Amino acid sequence: MAVLELTNISKHFGAIQAVNDVSFVLEAGQVVGLMGDNGAGKSTLVKMIAGNFRPSHGTMHMDGQELALHRPVEARQHGIEIVHQDLALCNNLTAAANVFLGRELRRGVGPLKVLDYKAMYRRAGEIFKELKSETRPRDLVKQMSGGQRQAVAIARTMLSEAKIVLMDEPTAAISVRQVAEVLNLIRHLRDRGIAVVLISHRMPDVFSVADRVIVMRRGRKVADKPIEASSPEEVTGLITGAIEQV
Amino acid sequence: MTITLDQTIKQKQQNWLAAVLGSQTFWILLSVILACIFLSFATDSFATTKNLYNITRNVTFVAIIALGMTIVIITGGIDLSVGSVLCLCSMVLAVVMHAGYSIEVGIAASIGTALVIGAFNGVLIAYLGFPPFVVTLGMLSIARSLAMVASNNTVVFQFGPDHDKLLALGGGAWFFGIANPVLYMIVLALLTGFVLRWTRFGRYVFAMGGNEHAATLTGVPVQRIKVVVYMISALSAGVAGIIQTGWLGAVTTNIGAGMELQVIAATVIGGANLAGGVGTAFGALIGAALIEVIRNSLGLLGINAFWQGTFIGGAIVLAVLFDRIRNLRQSE
Ligand SMILES: Nc1ncnc2c1ncn2[C@@H]1O[C@H](COP(=O)(O)OP(=O)(O)OP(=O)(O)O)[C@@H](O)[C@H]1O
Ligand SMILES: [Mg+2]
């Protein structure tokens, strides 16, 4: 079942054409590996889906309805979650505060609402446990290891029942054991019927979890095929340009 | 392997005692208290009711503005215009009341002026991407010049029919003999502390100072909050201006000159970090108190007033030095 459909999406920043005429369909319960060289436009593409950028051209449809996102909050309301490439964490805040950034839990009546620290610590703790990550909700992110920081960023996607989870290099800075956890989590999301987009430069990660692979080069989509029908050699060729298009 | 994942997750990084001992505000508070104890023994005139009354009241004007400044500094910004805004707001109040309007109208005009100026600063900074330093430096010049225009550079000391009400507002002591400005300061400090710790707005203020890009990506309305923050800063200057007018009983066009530096000094001494992301309302009060105690004690100890700047500057450097040492030890 198609969850999200992108039609002729383009994005330019001034003269730079970051994403050029890209179309594809995300299916529920499917993991799509999105690959491409540095600067190919992968992050720009997922940021448009997450409501961080507006496309210069093209349309998006979700469950058959046109989707025009002006803010990240709107994307989340539609069940779209993202782990940003640089993780988008505030070092001066606690892990829990970062997890809930932009959608803090509050308690109280009427207009007088205060932050519900207790509930946020509790919920963040539950999610870290689910992720099997030794991350303490009350600790400042400043003092955390790369893996813990990644866990905080990933925990954001688990706050609500998402339909689409976009992961921009979630395994870039973490240990082998934690990579396995993240890949497991991705499979877990897929089994729950969530559509996952995994951006990664690590061929083994993509080939072990993805059902489909999309390759981008210089803003254009140059391949979109089932993972069984492709191979790491072919994908490498597509990324570098040795293979033009398939 | 006796520690389970559950226990790890429930652990806290440090207990509250370590947190208190590690905070700059605590050490500054301790220095203020020690200085007061020392001064009460070393001089006859420090621990008198009159002197303490003077100190607490003098602290308030800097402290109230330092509360607003703290919020701005936490977002990673700066507001250099507060001294001039204080002057302009005092002058608007004075001129309006002098023209025969009631105190309510005068205060409304004064607060309105502050909010318009804050919104102007904020919109330029948030939506047009101006550096805060430049915009507020410009406003420092504009606001004082407008105050001169409004008053034709004269001294205003007659405030129309509500003259006495205004003087009572700023100079009275309606509650257990505590000077009114001190009461306003306490109420505003509690309010600021509450907003910073318990509201979503406060959380966003810290998030922006920690990593503005991350805040934007996660959907924090960064631009809107910036505008509000500069409005709060100007408002705090306006409120201080109104109270100071009532206390002084006269307004000249050079009140508040150079005050921005004292205010910034107070916030920095109190633990706010000019790089953003760190600061407390309580720290702002303590910082303002330390500056006032230094000023007061130099006079009482018979030290030449020319030394004031050296001592206050020394306090700024010492306070930040403390923070540096702590960071160095952590990064080792
Ligand atoms: N906010 C922006 N303003 C201007 N140009 C941008 C912006 N964001 C991205 N670009 C440009 O768009 C192009 C695509 O960048 P993007 O970050 O999408 O690449 P990427 O495929 O994610 O690369 P990487 O693998 O290095 O993360 C680059 O040329 C980049 O310089
Ligand atoms: Mg990228």
Coordinates of C-alpha atoms and ligand atoms in Angstrom, one line a residue:
Chain A
M1 CA 0.0 0.0 0.0
A2 CA 1.4 3.4 -1.0
V3 CA 1.9 5.7 2.0
L4 CA 3.7 8.6 0.3
E5 CA 4.0 9.5 -3.3
L6 CA 6.5 12.1 -4.6
T7 CA 5.9 13.4 -8.0
N8 CA 8.6 15.4 -9.9
I9 CA 10.0 16.9 -6.8
S10 CA 12.8 19.5 -7.3
K11 CA 14.6 21.8 -4.9
H12 CA 17.1 24.5 -5.7
F13 CA 19.1 26.8 -3.4
G14 CA 19.8 29.8 -5.6
A15 CA 21.7 28.4 -8.5
I16 CA 22.4 25.0 -6.9
Q17 CA 20.0 22.3 -8.1
A18 CA 20.1 20.1 -5.0
V19 CA 17.2 17.8 -6.0
N20 CA 16.1 17.5 -9.6
D21 CA 12.8 16.0 -10.7
V22 CA 12.6 13.0 -8.4
S23 CA 9.6 10.8 -8.2
F24 CA 9.0 7.6 -6.1
V25 CA 6.5 5.9 -3.9
L26 CA 7.0 4.7 -0.3
E27 CA 5.1 1.6 0.6
A28 CA 3.9 0.7 4.1
G29 CA 6.1 -1.9 5.7
Q30 CA 8.9 -1.4 3.3
V31 CA 12.5 -0.3 3.9
V32 CA 14.0 1.9 1.2
G33 CA 17.8 2.3 1.2
L34 CA 18.7 5.8 -0.2
M35 CA 22.2 6.0 -1.4
G36 CA 24.4 8.5 -3.2
D37 CA 27.7 10.4 -3.1
N38 CA 28.2 13.4 -0.8
G39 CA 26.1 16.3 -2.0
A40 CA 23.9 14.0 -4.1
G41 CA 20.8 15.6 -2.5
K42 CA 19.7 12.8 -0.1
S43 CA 19.4 15.0 3.0
T44 CA 17.6 17.7 1.0
L45 CA 15.1 15.2 -0.2
V46 CA 14.2 13.8 3.2
K47 CA 14.1 17.3 4.7
M48 CA 11.4 18.2 2.2
I49 CA 9.4 15.1 3.4
A50 CA 10.0 16.1 7.0
G51 CA 8.7 19.7 6.5
N52 CA 12.1 21.4 6.9
F53 CA 12.2 22.7 3.3
R54 CA 9.4 23.3 0.8
P55 CA 10.0 21.8 -2.6
S56 CA 10.6 24.3 -5.4
H57 CA 8.6 22.1 -7.8
G58 CA 6.5 19.0 -7.6
T59 CA 3.9 17.5 -5.3
M60 CA 3.6 15.0 -2.5
H61 CA 0.6 12.9 -1.8
M62 CA -0.1 11.0 1.4
D63 CA -2.8 8.4 1.4
G64 CA -4.1 9.9 -1.8
Q65 CA -4.3 13.5 -0.4
E66 CA -2.0 16.3 -1.4
L67 CA 0.5 17.1 1.3
A68 CA 1.8 20.7 1.7
L69 CA 4.1 21.0 4.7
H70 CA 5.1 24.3 6.0
R71 CA 6.6 23.3 9.3
P72 CA 8.2 20.2 10.9
V73 CA 5.3 20.1 13.3
E74 CA 2.9 19.5 10.4
A75 CA 4.9 16.6 9.1
R76 CA 4.8 15.0 12.6
Q77 CA 1.1 15.5 12.7
H78 CA 0.9 13.4 9.6
G79 CA 3.1 10.7 11.2
I80 CA 6.4 11.6 9.5
E81 CA 9.4 11.3 11.8
I82 CA 13.0 12.0 11.0
V83 CA 16.5 11.4 12.4
H84 CA 18.6 14.3 11.1
Q85 CA 22.1 13.7 9.8
D86 CA 23.8 15.9 12.4
L87 CA 21.2 14.6 15.0
A88 CA 20.0 18.1 15.7
L89 CA 20.7 17.9 19.5
C90 CA 21.0 20.7 22.0
N91 CA 24.1 20.0 24.2
N92 CA 22.9 22.2 27.0
L93 CA 19.6 20.2 27.5
T94 CA 19.0 16.8 29.0
A95 CA 18.4 13.7 26.9
A96 CA 14.7 13.8 27.8
A97 CA 14.4 17.5 26.9
N98 CA 16.0 16.7 23.5
V99 CA 13.7 13.8 22.8
F100 CA 10.6 15.9 23.5
L101 CA 12.0 19.1 21.9
G102 CA 9.1 20.7 19.9
R103 CA 6.4 18.6 21.6
E104 CA 6.9 18.9 25.3
L105 CA 4.5 17.1 27.6
R106 CA 2.7 19.6 29.8
R107 CA 0.3 19.3 32.7
G108 CA -2.1 21.8 34.2
V109 CA -5.4 23.3 33.4
G110 CA -6.5 25.8 30.8
P111 CA -3.9 28.3 29.7
L112 CA -1.7 27.7 32.7
K113 CA 0.3 24.7 31.7
V114 CA 3.7 23.7 33.0
L115 CA 6.3 21.2 31.7
D116 CA 5.7 17.7 33.0
Y117 CA 9.3 16.8 33.8
K118 CA 8.4 13.5 35.5
A119 CA 6.3 12.2 32.6
M120 CA 9.0 13.1 30.1
Y121 CA 11.8 11.5 32.1
R122 CA 9.6 8.4 32.4
R123 CA 8.7 8.1 28.8
A124 CA 12.2 8.8 27.6
G125 CA 13.5 6.1 29.9
E126 CA 11.0 3.6 28.5
I127 CA 12.1 4.4 24.9
F128 CA 15.9 4.1 25.8
K129 CA 15.1 0.7 27.4
E130 CA 13.3 -0.4 24.3
L131 CA 16.4 0.7 22.2
K132 CA 18.6 -1.2 24.7
S133 CA 20.6 1.9 25.1
E134 CA 22.3 2.9 28.3
T135 CA 21.2 6.4 28.1
R136 CA 20.0 8.3 31.1
P137 CA 17.1 10.7 30.5
R138 CA 18.4 13.2 33.1
D139 CA 21.9 13.5 31.7
L140 CA 23.0 16.4 29.6
V141 CA 23.6 15.5 26.0
K142 CA 26.9 17.4 26.2
Q143 CA 28.6 14.6 28.1
M144 CA 27.2 11.8 26.0
S145 CA 29.0 9.3 23.8
G146 CA 28.3 9.1 20.0
G147 CA 26.0 6.1 20.5
Q148 CA 24.0 7.7 23.2
R149 CA 23.5 10.9 21.2
Q150 CA 22.3 8.7 18.3
A151 CA 19.9 7.0 20.7
V152 CA 18.5 10.3 21.7
A153 CA 17.9 11.4 18.1
I154 CA 16.3 8.0 17.3
A155 CA 14.1 8.1 20.4
R156 CA 12.4 11.1 18.9
T157 CA 10.9 9.0 16.2
M158 CA 9.3 6.6 18.7
L159 CA 7.3 9.2 20.6
S160 CA 4.2 8.6 18.6
E161 CA 2.9 6.0 16.2
A162 CA 4.6 7.0 13.0
K163 CA 3.7 6.1 9.4
I164 CA 7.0 7.1 7.9
V165 CA 10.4 7.2 9.5
L166 CA 13.3 8.9 7.7
M167 CA 16.8 8.1 8.9
D168 CA 19.6 10.2 7.6
E169 CA 22.8 8.2 8.3
P170 CA 21.7 6.9 11.7
T171 CA 24.7 4.5 11.9
A172 CA 27.4 6.9 11.0
A173 CA 29.1 7.3 14.4
I174 CA 28.3 4.2 16.4
S175 CA 29.8 0.8 17.4
V176 CA 29.2 -2.5 15.6
R177 CA 26.9 -3.6 18.4
Q178 CA 24.8 -0.5 18.3
V179 CA 24.6 -0.6 14.5
A180 CA 23.0 -4.0 14.9
E181 CA 20.5 -2.5 17.4
V182 CA 19.6 0.2 14.9
L183 CA 19.2 -2.2 12.1
N184 CA 17.0 -4.4 14.4
L185 CA 14.9 -1.4 15.2
I186 CA 14.4 -0.7 11.5
R187 CA 13.2 -4.2 11.0
H188 CA 11.0 -3.8 14.0
L189 CA 9.5 -0.6 12.5
R190 CA 9.0 -2.4 9.1
D191 CA 7.2 -5.3 10.8
R192 CA 4.8 -2.8 12.4
G193 CA 3.9 -1.6 8.9
I194 CA 5.9 1.6 9.0
A195 CA 7.7 2.9 5.8
V196 CA 11.3 3.5 6.5
V197 CA 13.8 5.5 4.4
L198 CA 17.4 4.7 5.4
I199 CA 20.2 6.9 4.1
S200 CA 23.6 5.3 4.5
H201 CA 27.0 5.2 2.9
R202 CA 27.5 1.7 4.4
M203 CA 26.7 -0.9 1.7
P204 CA 26.3 -3.8 4.2
D205 CA 23.7 -2.0 6.3
V206 CA 21.6 -1.2 3.3
F207 CA 21.8 -4.7 1.8
S208 CA 21.0 -6.3 5.1
V209 CA 17.7 -4.4 5.9
A210 CA 16.5 -2.7 2.8
D211 CA 13.8 -4.1 0.5
R212 CA 14.5 -1.6 -2.2
V213 CA 17.3 0.7 -3.1
I214 CA 17.2 4.2 -4.6
V215 CA 20.4 5.8 -5.9
M216 CA 20.8 9.5 -6.4
R217 CA 23.5 11.2 -8.3
R218 CA 23.8 15.0 -8.6
G219 CA 20.2 15.6 -7.5
R220 CA 18.7 13.0 -9.9
K221 CA 17.3 9.6 -9.2
V222 CA 19.4 7.1 -11.3
A223 CA 18.1 3.8 -9.9
D224 CA 15.1 2.4 -8.0
K225 CA 14.8 -1.3 -7.8
P226 CA 14.3 -4.2 -5.4
I227 CA 17.3 -5.1 -3.4
E228 CA 17.5 -8.7 -4.7
A229 CA 17.7 -7.4 -8.3
S230 CA 20.8 -5.3 -7.5
S231 CA 24.2 -5.8 -6.1
P232 CA 26.8 -3.7 -4.1
E233 CA 28.9 -3.6 -7.3
E234 CA 26.0 -2.2 -9.3
V235 CA 25.1 0.4 -6.7
T236 CA 28.7 1.5 -6.4
G237 CA 28.8 2.0 -10.1
L238 CA 25.6 4.0 -10.0
I239 CA 26.9 6.2 -7.2
T240 CA 30.1 7.0 -8.9
G241 CA 28.6 7.4 -12.4
A242 CA 30.4 4.4 -13.9
I243 CA 26.9 3.1 -14.6
E244 CA 24.7 5.9 -16.0
Q245 CA 21.2 4.8 -15.1
V246 CA 19.2 1.6 -14.7
Chain B
M1 CA 27.2 -7.5 35.9
T2 CA 24.9 -6.4 38.8
I3 CA 23.8 -3.2 37.2
T4 CA 20.8 -3.7 35.0
L5 CA 19.8 -1.4 32.1
D6 CA 16.9 -0.3 34.2
Q7 CA 19.1 0.9 37.0
T8 CA 21.4 2.7 34.6
I9 CA 18.5 4.5 33.0
K10 CA 17.2 5.6 36.3
Q11 CA 20.5 6.9 37.5
K12 CA 21.2 10.6 37.7
Q13 CA 24.5 12.1 36.5
Q14 CA 25.2 14.0 39.7
N15 CA 23.4 14.6 43.0
W16 CA 22.0 18.0 43.9
L17 CA 24.9 18.9 46.2
A18 CA 27.4 18.4 43.4
A19 CA 25.2 20.4 41.2
V20 CA 25.1 23.3 43.7
L21 CA 28.8 23.2 44.3
G22 CA 29.5 23.2 40.6
S23 CA 27.4 26.3 39.9
Q24 CA 29.0 29.7 39.5
T25 CA 25.9 31.3 41.0
F26 CA 26.5 29.5 44.3
W27 CA 30.1 30.7 44.6
I28 CA 29.1 34.3 43.7
L29 CA 26.3 34.1 46.4
L30 CA 28.9 32.9 48.9
S31 CA 31.2 35.8 48.0
V32 CA 28.4 38.3 48.4
I33 CA 27.6 36.8 51.9
L34 CA 31.2 36.7 53.0
A35 CA 31.7 40.3 51.8
C36 CA 28.7 41.4 53.8
I37 CA 29.9 39.6 56.9
F38 CA 33.3 41.1 56.5
L39 CA 31.9 44.6 55.9
S40 CA 29.7 44.5 59.0
F41 CA 32.7 43.9 61.2
A42 CA 35.2 46.1 59.3
T43 CA 32.9 49.2 59.2
D44 CA 30.3 50.7 61.5
S45 CA 28.2 52.0 58.7
F46 CA 27.6 48.9 56.5
A47 CA 25.1 46.9 58.6
T48 CA 22.9 49.9 59.3
T49 CA 19.2 49.8 58.3
K50 CA 19.7 52.8 56.2
N51 CA 22.7 51.5 54.3
L52 CA 21.1 48.1 53.7
Y53 CA 17.9 49.8 52.5
N54 CA 20.0 51.8 50.1
I55 CA 21.9 48.8 48.8
T56 CA 18.9 46.7 48.2
R57 CA 17.1 49.5 46.4
N58 CA 20.1 50.4 44.3
V59 CA 20.5 46.8 43.2
T60 CA 16.9 46.6 41.8
F61 CA 17.2 48.8 38.7
V62 CA 20.2 46.8 37.3
A63 CA 18.7 43.5 38.6
I64 CA 15.3 44.0 36.9
I65 CA 16.9 44.7 33.5
A66 CA 19.4 41.9 34.1
L67 CA 16.4 39.5 34.3
G68 CA 15.4 40.4 30.8
M69 CA 19.0 40.5 29.6
T70 CA 19.5 37.0 31.0
I71 CA 16.7 35.6 28.8
V72 CA 18.3 37.4 25.7
I73 CA 21.7 36.0 26.6
I74 CA 20.4 32.5 27.1
T75 CA 19.2 32.6 23.5
G76 CA 22.7 33.5 22.4
G77 CA 21.8 37.2 21.7
I78 CA 22.7 40.5 23.4
D79 CA 20.8 43.7 23.9
L80 CA 22.9 46.9 24.1
S81 CA 20.0 49.3 24.0
V82 CA 18.6 48.7 27.5
G83 CA 20.1 51.8 29.1
S84 CA 18.8 54.1 26.4
V85 CA 15.4 52.3 26.4
L86 CA 15.2 52.9 30.1
C87 CA 15.8 56.6 29.5
L88 CA 13.3 56.8 26.6
C89 CA 10.6 55.0 28.6
S90 CA 11.2 57.2 31.7
M91 CA 11.0 60.3 29.5
V92 CA 7.7 59.2 27.8
L93 CA 6.2 58.6 31.2
A94 CA 7.4 61.9 32.4
V95 CA 6.3 63.9 29.4
V96 CA 2.9 62.3 29.2
M97 CA 2.2 62.8 32.9
H98 CA 3.6 66.4 32.8
A99 CA 1.1 67.1 30.0
G100 CA -1.7 66.4 32.5
Y101 CA -2.5 62.8 31.8
S102 CA -3.1 60.3 34.6
I103 CA -0.4 57.8 35.8
E104 CA -2.2 55.0 34.1
V105 CA -2.0 56.6 30.7
G106 CA 1.7 57.5 31.4
I107 CA 2.6 53.9 32.3
A108 CA 0.6 52.5 29.3
A109 CA 2.5 54.9 27.0
S110 CA 5.8 54.0 28.5
I111 CA 5.2 50.2 28.4
G112 CA 3.9 50.6 24.8
T113 CA 7.0 52.4 23.8
A114 CA 9.2 49.6 25.3
L115 CA 7.2 46.9 23.5
V116 CA 7.4 48.7 20.1
I117 CA 11.2 49.1 20.5
G118 CA 11.7 45.5 21.5
A119 CA 9.5 44.3 18.6
F120 CA 11.5 46.5 16.2
N121 CA 14.8 45.0 17.5
G122 CA 13.4 41.5 17.4
V123 CA 12.0 41.6 13.9
L124 CA 15.3 42.9 12.5
I125 CA 17.2 40.2 14.3
A126 CA 14.9 37.3 13.8
Y127 CA 13.4 37.9 10.3
L128 CA 16.0 40.0 8.6
G129 CA 19.0 38.2 10.1
F130 CA 20.7 41.3 11.5
P131 CA 23.4 40.6 14.1
P132 CA 21.9 41.5 17.6
F133 CA 25.0 43.5 18.4
V134 CA 24.5 45.8 15.5
V135 CA 20.7 46.3 15.8
T136 CA 20.8 47.0 19.5
L137 CA 23.8 49.3 19.2
G138 CA 21.8 51.3 16.7
M139 CA 18.9 51.4 19.1
L140 CA 21.2 52.5 21.9
S141 CA 21.8 55.7 19.8
I142 CA 18.2 56.1 18.5
A143 CA 16.4 55.6 21.8
R144 CA 18.4 58.2 23.7
S145 CA 18.1 60.7 20.8
L146 CA 14.3 60.2 20.8
A147 CA 14.3 60.8 24.6
M148 CA 16.0 64.2 23.9
V149 CA 13.6 65.0 21.2
A150 CA 10.6 64.1 23.4
S151 CA 11.8 66.3 26.2
N152 CA 13.7 68.9 24.2
N153 CA 16.6 67.8 26.4
T154 CA 15.2 69.3 29.6
V155 CA 14.8 67.9 33.1
V156 CA 11.2 66.9 33.9
F157 CA 10.4 66.9 37.6
Q158 CA 6.7 67.7 37.6
F159 CA 4.4 64.9 36.8
G160 CA 1.0 66.5 36.6
P161 CA -2.0 65.6 38.7
D162 CA -0.7 62.1 39.7
H163 CA 2.7 63.4 40.7
D164 CA 2.4 62.0 44.3
K165 CA 1.1 58.6 43.1
L166 CA 4.2 58.2 40.9
L167 CA 6.6 59.1 43.7
A168 CA 4.9 56.6 46.0
L169 CA 5.1 53.9 43.4
G170 CA 8.8 54.2 43.1
G171 CA 9.9 55.6 46.5
G172 CA 7.4 54.1 48.9
A173 CA 7.7 51.0 51.1
W174 CA 4.2 49.5 51.2
F175 CA 5.1 46.1 52.5
F176 CA 6.9 45.5 55.9
G177 CA 9.2 48.5 55.2
I178 CA 10.8 46.9 52.2
A179 CA 11.4 49.4 49.5
N180 CA 8.9 49.1 46.7
P181 CA 11.5 48.6 43.9
V182 CA 12.8 45.6 45.9
L183 CA 9.3 44.0 45.9
Y184 CA 8.9 44.5 42.2
M185 CA 12.3 42.9 41.7
I186 CA 11.5 39.9 43.8
V187 CA 8.2 39.4 42.0
L188 CA 9.7 39.8 38.6
A189 CA 12.6 37.4 39.5
L190 CA 10.2 34.7 40.6
L191 CA 8.2 35.2 37.4
T192 CA 11.3 34.9 35.3
G193 CA 12.6 31.9 37.1
F194 CA 9.2 30.2 36.7
V195 CA 9.0 31.0 33.0
L196 CA 12.5 29.7 32.4
R197 CA 12.1 26.4 34.2
W198 CA 8.5 25.5 33.9
T199 CA 7.2 26.8 30.5
R200 CA 7.6 25.6 27.0
F201 CA 8.7 29.1 26.1
G202 CA 11.5 28.8 28.6
R203 CA 12.6 25.4 27.3
Y204 CA 12.7 26.9 23.7
V205 CA 14.8 29.8 24.9
F206 CA 17.5 27.3 26.2
A207 CA 17.2 25.1 23.1
M208 CA 17.9 28.1 20.8
G209 CA 20.9 29.1 22.8
G210 CA 22.2 25.5 22.8
N211 CA 21.8 24.9 19.1
E212 CA 19.7 27.2 17.1
H213 CA 19.9 25.0 14.0
A214 CA 18.7 22.0 15.9
A215 CA 15.9 24.0 17.4
T216 CA 14.8 25.1 13.9
L217 CA 15.0 21.6 12.5
T218 CA 12.8 20.2 15.3
G219 CA 10.2 22.7 14.8
V220 CA 10.8 25.3 17.6
P221 CA 9.3 28.6 16.3
V222 CA 12.7 30.3 16.6
Q223 CA 11.9 33.5 14.9
R224 CA 8.8 34.3 16.9
I225 CA 10.5 33.5 20.1
K226 CA 13.4 35.8 19.3
V227 CA 11.0 38.7 18.8
V228 CA 9.3 38.0 22.1
V229 CA 12.7 37.7 23.9
Y230 CA 13.8 41.2 22.7
M231 CA 10.4 42.6 23.7
I232 CA 10.8 41.2 27.1
S233 CA 14.3 42.8 27.4
A234 CA 13.0 46.2 26.3
L235 CA 10.0 45.7 28.7
S236 CA 12.3 45.0 31.6
A237 CA 14.2 48.2 30.8
G238 CA 10.8 50.1 30.6
V239 CA 9.6 48.8 33.9
A240 CA 12.9 49.7 35.6
G241 CA 12.6 53.1 34.0
I242 CA 9.1 53.7 35.4
I243 CA 10.2 52.6 38.9
Q244 CA 13.4 54.7 38.8
T245 CA 11.4 57.7 37.7
G246 CA 9.1 57.4 40.7
W247 CA 12.1 56.9 43.0
L248 CA 14.3 59.8 41.6
G249 CA 11.4 62.2 41.2
A250 CA 13.0 63.6 38.1
V251 CA 14.1 62.5 34.6
T252 CA 17.1 63.7 32.7
T253 CA 18.2 62.6 29.3
N254 CA 21.3 61.0 30.6
I255 CA 19.8 58.5 33.1
G256 CA 20.7 54.9 32.2
A257 CA 23.8 56.0 30.3
G258 CA 26.3 53.1 30.3
M259 CA 23.8 51.0 32.2
E260 CA 23.9 48.2 29.6
L261 CA 27.4 47.4 30.6
Q262 CA 26.5 47.1 34.2
V263 CA 23.5 44.9 33.3
I264 CA 25.6 42.6 31.1
A265 CA 28.3 42.4 33.8
A266 CA 25.6 41.4 36.4
T267 CA 24.3 38.6 34.2
V268 CA 27.7 37.3 33.3
I269 CA 28.9 37.4 36.9
G270 CA 25.6 35.6 37.8
G271 CA 26.5 32.7 35.5
A272 CA 25.0 33.4 32.2
N273 CA 27.1 32.5 29.2
L274 CA 27.5 35.0 26.4
A275 CA 27.8 32.0 24.0
G276 CA 24.2 31.1 24.9
G277 CA 22.4 28.2 26.5
V278 CA 23.2 29.0 30.1
G279 CA 21.7 31.4 32.7
T280 CA 19.3 31.8 35.6
A281 CA 17.1 34.5 37.0
F282 CA 18.6 34.0 40.5
G283 CA 22.1 34.4 39.0
A284 CA 21.1 37.8 37.5
L285 CA 20.0 39.0 41.0
I286 CA 23.2 37.7 42.6
G287 CA 25.4 39.3 39.9
A288 CA 23.7 42.6 40.4
A289 CA 24.0 42.3 44.2
L290 CA 27.7 41.6 44.0
I291 CA 28.3 44.7 41.8
E292 CA 26.4 46.9 44.2
V293 CA 28.1 45.5 47.3
I294 CA 31.5 46.2 45.7
R295 CA 30.5 49.8 44.9
N296 CA 29.0 50.3 48.3
S297 CA 32.0 48.8 50.2
L298 CA 34.6 50.8 48.4
G299 CA 32.9 53.9 49.6
L300 CA 32.6 52.7 53.2
L301 CA 36.2 51.4 53.3
G302 CA 37.4 54.8 52.2
I303 CA 38.9 53.6 48.9
N304 CA 39.0 56.1 46.1
A305 CA 35.9 55.7 43.8
F306 CA 38.2 55.6 40.8
W307 CA 39.0 52.0 41.8
Q308 CA 35.4 50.9 41.2
G309 CA 35.8 49.9 37.6
T310 CA 38.9 47.8 38.4
F311 CA 37.1 45.9 41.1
I312 CA 33.9 45.3 39.0
G313 CA 36.0 44.3 36.0
G314 CA 38.0 42.0 38.3
A315 CA 34.8 40.4 39.5
I316 CA 33.7 39.7 35.9
V317 CA 37.0 38.1 35.0
L318 CA 37.1 36.0 38.2
A319 CA 33.6 34.8 37.8
V320 CA 34.3 33.6 34.2
L321 CA 37.7 32.3 35.3
F322 CA 35.9 30.0 37.7
D323 CA 33.8 28.7 34.9
R324 CA 36.8 28.1 32.7
I325 CA 38.7 26.2 35.3
R326 CA 35.7 23.9 35.8
N327 CA 35.4 23.3 32.0
L328 CA 39.2 22.6 31.8
R329 CA 39.0 20.1 34.6
Q330 CA 36.0 18.3 32.8
S331 CA 37.7 18.2 29.5
E332 CA 40.9 16.6 30.9
Ligands
LIG1 N1 20.4 25.0 3.2 C1 21.1 25.0 2.0 N2 21.5 26.1 1.4 C2 22.2 26.0 0.2 N3 22.6 24.9 -0.3 C3 22.3 23.7 0.3 C4 21.6 23.7 1.5 N4 21.4 22.4 1.9 C5 22.0 21.7 1.0 N5 22.6 22.4 0.0 C6 23.3 22.0 -1.2 O1 22.5 21.0 -1.8 C7 23.3 19.9 -2.3 C8 22.8 18.6 -1.8 O2 23.1 18.5 -0.4 P1 22.6 17.4 0.6 O3 22.9 17.7 2.0 O4 21.2 17.0 0.3 O5 23.5 16.2 0.1 P2 23.6 14.7 0.7 O6 23.3 13.8 -0.4 O7 22.8 14.6 2.0 O8 25.2 14.6 1.1 P3 25.9 13.8 2.3 O9 26.1 12.4 1.9 O10 27.3 14.5 2.3 O11 25.1 14.0 3.5 C9 24.8 20.2 -1.9 O12 25.4 20.8 -3.1 C10 24.6 21.3 -0.8 O13 25.7 22.2 -0.8
MG2 MG 23.2 14.3 3.9

